[in-house]
Amino acid sequence: QADIIERIIHSTADFDFAETTHFSPNAVEAGIAALKNGCPIICDVNMVRVGISQPRVADLGGTIDCFVAEPVVRQRAEAAETTRSAMGIRWAAEQGLIDGGLVVIGNAPTALFEAIKLIDEGVRPALIVGVPVGFVSTVESKAALAEVTAVPWITTLGRKGGTPVAVAVVNALLRLAVDAKAEEVD
């Protein structure tokens, strides 16, 4: 946990994250294990996707995806009167990319609520990084995540979060996963 909090503070220059960052039991271990096994990483927005270390993900055999720009996601979001970020998370689950993967929410509370809804429906990501930022539904979405017991999670309570925090968490986990995998080889 300390490595992740340190990375968040380094990325944001905000020491408040030392107090507001929360982890469910075994969240870090679950994230490292999934990443070591090359799990998919599904992001709510492309800003998060491009910030994640693609070389480290590739070294571990994983993938990073965000589906907000997919035409089918756009059409389904309009029809369902929801956000493309939320529908992108649902679509990823329908493609089998969420079970056993990392769900990374750095911007859209609606996507975090959708991930929680999927968990209620039986989908089981290895880890949810839920750190959206803002004033509308942000606090509520993170509080809902903090109530989840079926899946490990990492969140920052309150309004603060965003792309830099989401990227910092995942990149710290990736570094830990690469190091752990290297130790296994030695």
Coordinates of C-alpha atoms in Angstrom, one line a residue, residues 4-178:
I4 CA 0.9 3.0 -4.2
I5 CA 0.2 6.0 -1.9
E6 CA 3.8 7.3 -2.5
R7 CA 3.2 7.1 -6.3
I8 CA -0.1 8.9 -6.0
I9 CA 1.5 11.7 -4.0
H10 CA 4.4 11.9 -6.3
S11 CA 2.0 12.2 -9.3
T12 CA -0.3 14.8 -7.8
A13 CA 1.9 16.7 -5.3
D14 CA -1.1 16.3 -2.9
F15 CA -0.4 14.8 0.5
D16 CA -4.1 14.5 1.3
F17 CA -4.0 11.2 -0.6
A18 CA -2.0 9.7 2.3
E19 CA -5.3 9.9 4.3
T20 CA -7.9 9.5 1.7
T21 CA -6.6 6.4 -0.2
H22 CA -8.3 3.2 0.9
F23 CA -7.7 -0.4 0.1
S24 CA -10.0 -3.4 0.6
P25 CA -8.2 -6.4 2.2
N26 CA -5.7 -8.0 -0.2
A27 CA -6.3 -5.5 -3.0
V28 CA -2.7 -4.9 -3.7
E29 CA -1.9 -8.6 -3.7
A30 CA -4.9 -9.3 -6.0
G31 CA -3.8 -6.6 -8.5
I32 CA -0.2 -7.9 -8.6
A33 CA -1.3 -11.5 -9.1
A34 CA -3.7 -10.6 -11.9
L35 CA -1.1 -8.4 -13.7
K36 CA 1.6 -11.0 -13.4
N37 CA -0.8 -13.4 -15.2
G38 CA -1.3 -10.9 -18.1
C39 CA -4.9 -9.8 -17.3
P40 CA -6.7 -7.3 -19.4
I41 CA -6.9 -3.7 -18.1
I42 CA -10.1 -1.9 -18.9
C43 CA -10.2 1.9 -18.5
D44 CA -13.1 4.3 -18.4
V45 CA -11.5 6.9 -20.6
N46 CA -8.6 7.1 -23.1
M47 CA -6.6 9.5 -21.0
V48 CA -6.2 6.8 -18.4
R49 CA -5.4 4.1 -21.0
V50 CA -2.6 6.1 -22.6
G51 CA -1.0 6.9 -19.2
I52 CA -0.6 3.3 -18.2
S53 CA 2.9 1.9 -18.9
Q54 CA 2.3 -0.1 -22.1
P55 CA 5.8 -1.7 -22.1
R56 CA 5.2 -3.1 -18.6
V57 CA 1.8 -4.4 -19.6
A58 CA 3.3 -6.0 -22.7
D59 CA 6.1 -7.5 -20.7
L60 CA 3.5 -9.2 -18.5
G61 CA 1.4 -10.4 -21.5
G62 CA -1.6 -8.1 -20.8
T63 CA -3.6 -5.6 -22.7
I64 CA -5.0 -2.2 -22.1
D65 CA -8.4 -1.1 -23.6
C66 CA -10.9 1.6 -23.5
F67 CA -14.1 1.3 -25.5
V68 CA -15.7 4.8 -25.3
A69 CA -15.0 5.5 -28.9
E70 CA -16.3 2.2 -30.3
P71 CA -19.4 2.9 -32.5
V72 CA -21.4 0.1 -30.9
V73 CA -20.7 1.6 -27.4
R74 CA -21.7 5.0 -28.6
Q75 CA -25.0 3.7 -30.1
R76 CA -25.8 1.6 -27.1
A77 CA -25.1 4.4 -24.7
E78 CA -27.4 6.8 -26.6
A79 CA -30.2 4.1 -26.6
A80 CA -29.8 3.4 -22.9
E81 CA -29.4 7.1 -22.1
T82 CA -26.2 6.5 -20.2
T83 CA -22.6 7.7 -20.7
R84 CA -20.2 6.1 -23.1
S85 CA -17.8 5.4 -20.2
A86 CA -20.4 3.4 -18.4
M87 CA -21.5 1.5 -21.5
G88 CA -17.8 0.9 -22.4
I89 CA -17.4 -1.0 -19.1
R90 CA -20.6 -3.0 -19.7
W91 CA -19.5 -3.8 -23.2
A92 CA -16.1 -5.0 -22.0
A93 CA -17.8 -7.3 -19.5
E94 CA -19.9 -8.7 -22.4
Q95 CA -16.7 -9.4 -24.3
G96 CA -15.4 -11.4 -21.3
L97 CA -12.7 -8.8 -20.5
I98 CA -13.7 -7.8 -17.0
D99 CA -13.8 -11.2 -15.2
G100 CA -10.3 -11.6 -13.8
G101 CA -9.1 -8.2 -15.2
L102 CA -8.4 -4.8 -13.8
V103 CA -11.2 -2.2 -14.1
V104 CA -9.6 1.3 -13.9
I105 CA -12.0 4.3 -13.4
G106 CA -10.2 7.6 -13.3
N107 CA -12.9 10.0 -14.5
A108 CA -16.4 8.8 -14.8
P109 CA -18.5 8.0 -11.7
T110 CA -21.1 6.5 -14.0
A111 CA -18.5 3.9 -15.1
L112 CA -17.7 3.1 -11.5
F113 CA -21.4 2.7 -10.7
E114 CA -21.7 0.4 -13.8
A115 CA -18.8 -1.7 -12.6
I116 CA -20.4 -2.1 -9.2
K117 CA -23.7 -3.1 -10.9
L118 CA -21.8 -5.7 -12.9
I119 CA -20.4 -7.1 -9.7
D120 CA -23.9 -7.3 -8.3
E121 CA -24.7 -9.3 -11.5
G122 CA -21.9 -11.8 -10.8
V123 CA -19.0 -10.4 -12.8
R124 CA -15.7 -10.7 -10.9
P125 CA -12.8 -8.4 -11.9
A126 CA -9.6 -9.2 -10.1
L127 CA -9.4 -5.5 -8.9
I128 CA -11.3 -2.3 -9.3
V129 CA -9.3 1.0 -9.1
G130 CA -12.1 3.5 -8.6
V131 CA -10.8 7.0 -8.3
P132 CA -13.1 9.3 -10.3
V133 CA -12.8 13.0 -9.8
G134 CA -15.3 15.8 -9.6
F135 CA -18.5 17.1 -8.0
V136 CA -21.3 15.1 -9.5
S137 CA -21.8 11.6 -8.1
T138 CA -18.1 11.2 -7.4
V139 CA -18.3 10.9 -3.6
E140 CA -21.3 8.6 -3.9
S141 CA -19.7 6.3 -6.4
K142 CA -16.6 5.8 -4.3
A143 CA -18.7 5.3 -1.1
A144 CA -20.6 2.6 -3.0
L145 CA -17.3 0.9 -4.0
A146 CA -16.1 1.0 -0.4
E147 CA -19.1 -1.1 0.5
V148 CA -18.2 -3.9 -2.1
T149 CA -17.0 -7.1 -0.4
A150 CA -17.1 -9.5 -3.4
V151 CA -14.2 -7.9 -5.3
P152 CA -11.0 -6.2 -4.1
W153 CA -10.8 -2.4 -4.7
I154 CA -8.6 0.7 -4.3
T155 CA -10.2 4.1 -4.0
T156 CA -9.7 7.7 -2.8
L157 CA -12.5 8.9 -0.7
G158 CA -13.9 12.4 -1.4
R159 CA -13.9 14.5 -4.6
K160 CA -10.2 14.1 -5.5
G161 CA -8.9 11.5 -7.9
G162 CA -8.7 11.6 -11.7
T163 CA -6.5 10.4 -14.4
P164 CA -3.1 11.0 -12.6
V165 CA -4.3 9.1 -9.6
A166 CA -5.7 6.1 -11.6
V167 CA -2.5 6.0 -13.7
A168 CA -0.3 6.2 -10.6
V169 CA -2.1 3.3 -8.9
V170 CA -1.9 1.0 -12.0
N171 CA 1.7 1.9 -12.8
A172 CA 2.8 1.2 -9.2
L173 CA 1.0 -2.1 -9.3
L174 CA 2.7 -2.9 -12.7
R175 CA 6.1 -2.1 -11.2
L176 CA 5.4 -4.4 -8.3
A177 CA 4.1 -7.1 -10.6
V178 CA 7.2 -6.9 -12.9

